[in-house]
Tab-separated table of C-alpha atoms and ligand atoms in Angstrom:
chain	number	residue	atom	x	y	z
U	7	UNK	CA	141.758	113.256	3.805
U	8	UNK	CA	140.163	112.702	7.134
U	9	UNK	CA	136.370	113.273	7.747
U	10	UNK	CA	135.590	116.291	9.891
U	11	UNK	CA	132.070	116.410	12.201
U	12	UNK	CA	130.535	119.225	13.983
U	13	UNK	CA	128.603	119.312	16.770
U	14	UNK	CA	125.639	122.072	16.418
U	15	UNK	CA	122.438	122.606	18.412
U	16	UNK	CA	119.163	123.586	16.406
U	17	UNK	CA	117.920	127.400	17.102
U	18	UNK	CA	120.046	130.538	17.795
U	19	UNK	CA	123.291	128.526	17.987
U	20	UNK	CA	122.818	126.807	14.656
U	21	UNK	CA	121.640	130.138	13.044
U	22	UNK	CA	124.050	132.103	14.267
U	23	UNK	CA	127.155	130.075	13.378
U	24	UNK	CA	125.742	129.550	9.802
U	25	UNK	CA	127.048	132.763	8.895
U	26	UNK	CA	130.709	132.193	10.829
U	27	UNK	CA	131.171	128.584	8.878
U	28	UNK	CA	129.761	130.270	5.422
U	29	UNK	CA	132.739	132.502	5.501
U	30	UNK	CA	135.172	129.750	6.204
U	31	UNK	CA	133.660	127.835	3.122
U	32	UNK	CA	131.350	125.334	4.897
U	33	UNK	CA	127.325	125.388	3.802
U	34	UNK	CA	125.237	123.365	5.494
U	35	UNK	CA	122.876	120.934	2.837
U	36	UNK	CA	119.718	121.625	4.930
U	37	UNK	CA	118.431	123.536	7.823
U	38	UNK	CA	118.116	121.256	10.683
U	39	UNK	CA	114.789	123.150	11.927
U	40	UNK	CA	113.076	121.653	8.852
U	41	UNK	CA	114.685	119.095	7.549
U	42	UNK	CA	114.280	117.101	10.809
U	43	UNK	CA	117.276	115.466	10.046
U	44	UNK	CA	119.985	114.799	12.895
U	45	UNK	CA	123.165	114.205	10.580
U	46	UNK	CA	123.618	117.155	7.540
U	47	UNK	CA	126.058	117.178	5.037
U	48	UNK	CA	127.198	120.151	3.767
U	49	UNK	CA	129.143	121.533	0.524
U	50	UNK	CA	132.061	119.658	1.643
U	51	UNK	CA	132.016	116.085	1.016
U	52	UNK	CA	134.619	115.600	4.002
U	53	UNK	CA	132.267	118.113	6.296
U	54	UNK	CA	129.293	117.135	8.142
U	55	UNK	CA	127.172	118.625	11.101
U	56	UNK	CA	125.140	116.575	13.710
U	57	UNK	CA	122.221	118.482	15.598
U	58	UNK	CA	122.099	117.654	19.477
U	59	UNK	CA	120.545	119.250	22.513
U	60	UNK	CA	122.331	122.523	23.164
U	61	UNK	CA	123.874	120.456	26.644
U	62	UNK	CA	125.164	117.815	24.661
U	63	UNK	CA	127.322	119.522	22.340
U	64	UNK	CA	130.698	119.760	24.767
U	65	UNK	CA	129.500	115.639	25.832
U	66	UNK	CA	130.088	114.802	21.740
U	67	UNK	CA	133.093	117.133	21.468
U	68	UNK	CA	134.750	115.608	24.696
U	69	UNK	CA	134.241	111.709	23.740
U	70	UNK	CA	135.480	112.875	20.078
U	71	UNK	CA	132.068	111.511	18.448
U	72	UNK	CA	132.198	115.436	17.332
U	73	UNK	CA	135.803	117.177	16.619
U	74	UNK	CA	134.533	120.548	16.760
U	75	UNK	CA	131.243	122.375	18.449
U	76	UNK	CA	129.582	125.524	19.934
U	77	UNK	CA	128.515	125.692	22.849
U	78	UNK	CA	127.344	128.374	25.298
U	79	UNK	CA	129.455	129.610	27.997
U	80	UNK	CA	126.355	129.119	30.921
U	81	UNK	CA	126.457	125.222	29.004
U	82	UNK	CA	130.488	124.822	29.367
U	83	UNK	CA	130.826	126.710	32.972
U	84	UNK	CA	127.694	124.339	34.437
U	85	UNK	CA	129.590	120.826	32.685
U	86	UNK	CA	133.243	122.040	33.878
U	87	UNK	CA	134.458	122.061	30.506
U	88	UNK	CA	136.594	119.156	30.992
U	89	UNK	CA	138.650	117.243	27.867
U	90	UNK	CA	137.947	120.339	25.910
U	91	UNK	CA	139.963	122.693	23.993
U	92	UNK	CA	138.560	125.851	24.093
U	93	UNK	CA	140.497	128.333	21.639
U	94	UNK	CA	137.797	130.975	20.812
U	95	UNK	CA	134.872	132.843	22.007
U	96	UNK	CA	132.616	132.840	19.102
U	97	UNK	CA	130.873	136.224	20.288
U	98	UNK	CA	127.547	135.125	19.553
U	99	UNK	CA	124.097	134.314	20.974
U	100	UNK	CA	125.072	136.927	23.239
U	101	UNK	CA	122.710	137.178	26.508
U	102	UNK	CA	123.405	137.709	30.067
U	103	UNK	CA	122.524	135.096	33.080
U	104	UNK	CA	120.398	137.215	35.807
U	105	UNK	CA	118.963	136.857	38.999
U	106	UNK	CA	115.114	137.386	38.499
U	107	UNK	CA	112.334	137.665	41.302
U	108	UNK	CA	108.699	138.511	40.677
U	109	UNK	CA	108.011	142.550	40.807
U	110	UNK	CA	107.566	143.591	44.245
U	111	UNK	CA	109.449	140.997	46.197
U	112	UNK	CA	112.210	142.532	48.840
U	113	UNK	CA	115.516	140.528	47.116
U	114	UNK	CA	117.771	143.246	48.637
U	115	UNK	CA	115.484	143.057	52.090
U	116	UNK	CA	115.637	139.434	51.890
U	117	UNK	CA	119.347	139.274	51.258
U	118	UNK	CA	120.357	142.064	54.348
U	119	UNK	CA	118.103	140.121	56.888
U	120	UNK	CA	119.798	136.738	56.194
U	121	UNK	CA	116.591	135.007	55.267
U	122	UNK	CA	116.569	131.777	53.433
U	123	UNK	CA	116.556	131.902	50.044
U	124	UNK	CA	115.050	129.099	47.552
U	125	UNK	CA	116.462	129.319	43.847
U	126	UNK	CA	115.204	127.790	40.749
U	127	UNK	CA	117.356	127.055	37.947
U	128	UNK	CA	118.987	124.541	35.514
U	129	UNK	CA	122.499	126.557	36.290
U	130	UNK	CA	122.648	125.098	39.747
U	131	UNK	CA	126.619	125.123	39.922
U	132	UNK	CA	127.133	128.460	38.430
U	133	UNK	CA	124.375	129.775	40.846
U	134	UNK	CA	125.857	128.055	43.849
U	135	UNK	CA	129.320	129.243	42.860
U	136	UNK	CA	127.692	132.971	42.604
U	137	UNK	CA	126.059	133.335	45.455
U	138	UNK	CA	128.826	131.524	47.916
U	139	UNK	CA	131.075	134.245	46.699
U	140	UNK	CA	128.754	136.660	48.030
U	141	UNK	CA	129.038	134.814	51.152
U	142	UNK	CA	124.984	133.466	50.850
U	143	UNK	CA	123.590	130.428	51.291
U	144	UNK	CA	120.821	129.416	49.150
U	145	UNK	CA	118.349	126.896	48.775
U	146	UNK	CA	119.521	125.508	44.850
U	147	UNK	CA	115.843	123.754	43.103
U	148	UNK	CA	117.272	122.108	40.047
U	149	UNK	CA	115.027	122.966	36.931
U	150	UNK	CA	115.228	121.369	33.325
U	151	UNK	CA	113.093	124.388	31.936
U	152	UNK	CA	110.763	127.091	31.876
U	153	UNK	CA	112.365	129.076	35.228
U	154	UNK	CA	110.174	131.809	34.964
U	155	UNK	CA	107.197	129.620	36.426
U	156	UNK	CA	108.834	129.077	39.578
U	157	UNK	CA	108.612	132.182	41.176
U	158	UNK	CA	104.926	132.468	39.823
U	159	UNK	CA	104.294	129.049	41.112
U	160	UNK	CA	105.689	129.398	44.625
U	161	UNK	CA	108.204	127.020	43.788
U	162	UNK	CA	110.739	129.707	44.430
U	163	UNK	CA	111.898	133.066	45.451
U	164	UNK	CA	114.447	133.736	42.657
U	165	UNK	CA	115.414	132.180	39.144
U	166	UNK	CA	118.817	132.296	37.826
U	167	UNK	CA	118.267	132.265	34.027
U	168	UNK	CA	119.553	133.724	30.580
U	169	UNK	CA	117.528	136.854	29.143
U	170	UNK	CA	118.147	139.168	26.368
U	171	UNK	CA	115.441	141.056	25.160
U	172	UNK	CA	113.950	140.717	28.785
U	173	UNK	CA	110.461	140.332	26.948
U	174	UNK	CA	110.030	136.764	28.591
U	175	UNK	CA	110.418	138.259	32.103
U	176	UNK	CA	108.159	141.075	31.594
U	177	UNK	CA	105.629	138.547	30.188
U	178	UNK	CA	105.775	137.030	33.259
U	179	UNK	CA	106.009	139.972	35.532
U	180	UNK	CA	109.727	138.848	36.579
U	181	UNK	CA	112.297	141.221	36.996
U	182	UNK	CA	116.397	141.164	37.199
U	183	UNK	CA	117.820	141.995	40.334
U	184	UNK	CA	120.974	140.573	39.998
U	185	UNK	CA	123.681	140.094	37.196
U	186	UNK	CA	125.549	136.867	37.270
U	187	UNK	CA	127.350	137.722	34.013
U	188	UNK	CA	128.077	137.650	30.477
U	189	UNK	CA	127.682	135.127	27.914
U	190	UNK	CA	128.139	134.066	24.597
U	191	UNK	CA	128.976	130.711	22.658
U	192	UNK	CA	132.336	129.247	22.272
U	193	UNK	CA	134.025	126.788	19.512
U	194	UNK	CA	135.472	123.724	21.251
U	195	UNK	CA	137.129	121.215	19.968
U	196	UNK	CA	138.347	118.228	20.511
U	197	UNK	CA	141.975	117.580	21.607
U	198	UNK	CA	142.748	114.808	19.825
U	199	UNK	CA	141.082	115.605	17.097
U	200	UNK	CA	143.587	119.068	16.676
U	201	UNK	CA	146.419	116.692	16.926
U	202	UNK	CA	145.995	114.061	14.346
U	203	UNK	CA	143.140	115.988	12.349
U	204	UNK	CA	145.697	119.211	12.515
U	205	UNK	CA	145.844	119.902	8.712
U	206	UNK	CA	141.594	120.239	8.368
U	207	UNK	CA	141.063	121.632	11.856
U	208	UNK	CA	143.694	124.131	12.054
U	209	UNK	CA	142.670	126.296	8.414
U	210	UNK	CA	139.246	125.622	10.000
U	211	UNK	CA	140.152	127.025	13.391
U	212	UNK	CA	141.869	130.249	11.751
U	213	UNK	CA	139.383	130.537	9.296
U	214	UNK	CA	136.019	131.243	12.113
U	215	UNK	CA	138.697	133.338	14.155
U	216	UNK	CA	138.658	135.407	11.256
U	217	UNK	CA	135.100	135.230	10.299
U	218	UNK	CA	134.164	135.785	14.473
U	219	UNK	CA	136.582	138.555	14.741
U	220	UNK	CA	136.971	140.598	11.304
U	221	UNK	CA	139.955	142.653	11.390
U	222	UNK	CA	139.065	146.553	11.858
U	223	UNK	CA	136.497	145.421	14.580
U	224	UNK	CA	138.574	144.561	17.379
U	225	UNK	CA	139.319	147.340	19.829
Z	313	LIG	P1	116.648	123.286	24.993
Z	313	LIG	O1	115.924	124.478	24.391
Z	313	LIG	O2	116.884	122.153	24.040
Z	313	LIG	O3	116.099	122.884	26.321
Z	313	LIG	P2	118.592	125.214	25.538
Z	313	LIG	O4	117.545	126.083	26.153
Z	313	LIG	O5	119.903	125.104	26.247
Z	313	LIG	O6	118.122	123.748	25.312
Z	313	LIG	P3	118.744	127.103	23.433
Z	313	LIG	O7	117.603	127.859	23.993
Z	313	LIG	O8	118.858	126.937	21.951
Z	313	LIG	O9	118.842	125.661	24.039
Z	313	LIG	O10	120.056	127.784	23.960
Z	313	LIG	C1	121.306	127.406	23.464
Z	313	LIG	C2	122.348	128.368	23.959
Z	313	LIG	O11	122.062	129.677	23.479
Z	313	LIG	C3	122.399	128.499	25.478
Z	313	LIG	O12	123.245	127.540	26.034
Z	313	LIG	C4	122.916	129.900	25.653
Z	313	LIG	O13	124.331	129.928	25.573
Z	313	LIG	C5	122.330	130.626	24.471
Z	313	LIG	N1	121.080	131.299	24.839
Z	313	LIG	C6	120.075	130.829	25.589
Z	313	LIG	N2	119.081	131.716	25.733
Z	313	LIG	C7	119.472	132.811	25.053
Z	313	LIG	C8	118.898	134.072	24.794
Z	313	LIG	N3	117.721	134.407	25.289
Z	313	LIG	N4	119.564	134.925	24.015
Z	313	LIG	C9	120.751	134.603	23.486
Z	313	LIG	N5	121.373	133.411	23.710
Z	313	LIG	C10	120.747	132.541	24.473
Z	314	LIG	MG1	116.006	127.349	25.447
């Protein structure tokens, strides 16, 4: 029987498909965030999960070091994607990516006049892509992490970042004034791999569909 491997980050996106790959039979032998180890087993001796950085996943998927992964949409839009099957929106670590200024600057006054704009973010081709189709130029500031100091810092005007709760912006006396859009994490897999690893990826494949999207909940 072939081996399969799955490409997981630690956090929200390991926690939150835990539940999804429990109900398609697959336990994980350890949780990453303690164990500290970057290859787990799980109750499957042809299963096993390896723990990269959240912008990795689709890299491990793609070269087919990984068959199957989750990854963000903000992760998959920013890398293009590319050599990657995408058959499912997993529907979780939900959040939205914002436009976020301190509290008091003019963004629509700043915006109307034509006035350059300087932008902070790690999402720097989903942000360009955003605001050209509002027909603004921007200054893009590539970030690796914490956006919110930017604006703070004088680094930038704006941020384009991820929020849910919001409490993170309002901790730093940021606020949204502009939604980029929706997102949530995705299962991709690995072309290939669905092709000659068909038999173990396809029940696999079915199975989280099912788990992700319980019958009686769709709409
Ligand atoms: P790292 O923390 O290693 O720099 P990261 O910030 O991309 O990488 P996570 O914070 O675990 O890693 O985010 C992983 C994915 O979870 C993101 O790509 C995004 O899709 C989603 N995500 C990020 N922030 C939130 C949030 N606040 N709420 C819900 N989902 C989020
Ligand atoms: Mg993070």
């Amino acid at each position: 029987m072939p081996t399969l491997t799955l490409a997981l980050s630690k956090g929200r996106i390991f926690d939150e498909t835990l539940p999804l790959l429990r109900a398609a039979g697959i336990v994980p032998a350890e949780d990453p965030e303690s164990s500290r180890k970057l290859i787990v087993g799980t109750n499957r001796p042809d299963v096993s999960v390896v723990i990269v950085r959240a912008s990795d996943v689709p890299t491990y998927v793609a070269h087919g070091a990984a068959d199957i992964g989750v990854a963000g949409k903000d992760v998959l839009l920013e890398q293009g994607g590319e050599g990657l099957y995408q058959p499912l929106d997993l529907e979780i670590a939900r959040c939205r990516m914002v436009v976020a200024t301190r509290r008091g600057f003019d963004w629509a006054g700043t915006v109307q006049r034509g006035a350059r704009i300087r932008v902070a973010t790690k999402y720097v081709k989903t942000a360009r892509e955003h605001f050209a189709g509002k027909g603004m130029h921007v200054d893009l500031i590539r970030l690796y992490g914490s956006m919110e100091l930017a604006p703070l810092a004088g680094l930038a005007d704006a941020i384009v970042d991820l929020v849910s709760s919001g409490n993170t912006l309002k901790a730093n006396d940021l606020v949204v004034v502009e939604d980029v859009m929706s997102i949530s994490a995705r299962l991709i897999v690995n072309p290939g791999a669905l092709k000659l690893k068909r038999g173990v990826v396809k029940p696999l494949l079915d199975a989280l569909e099912a788990a992700a999207q319980p019958e009686g909940s769709l709409q």
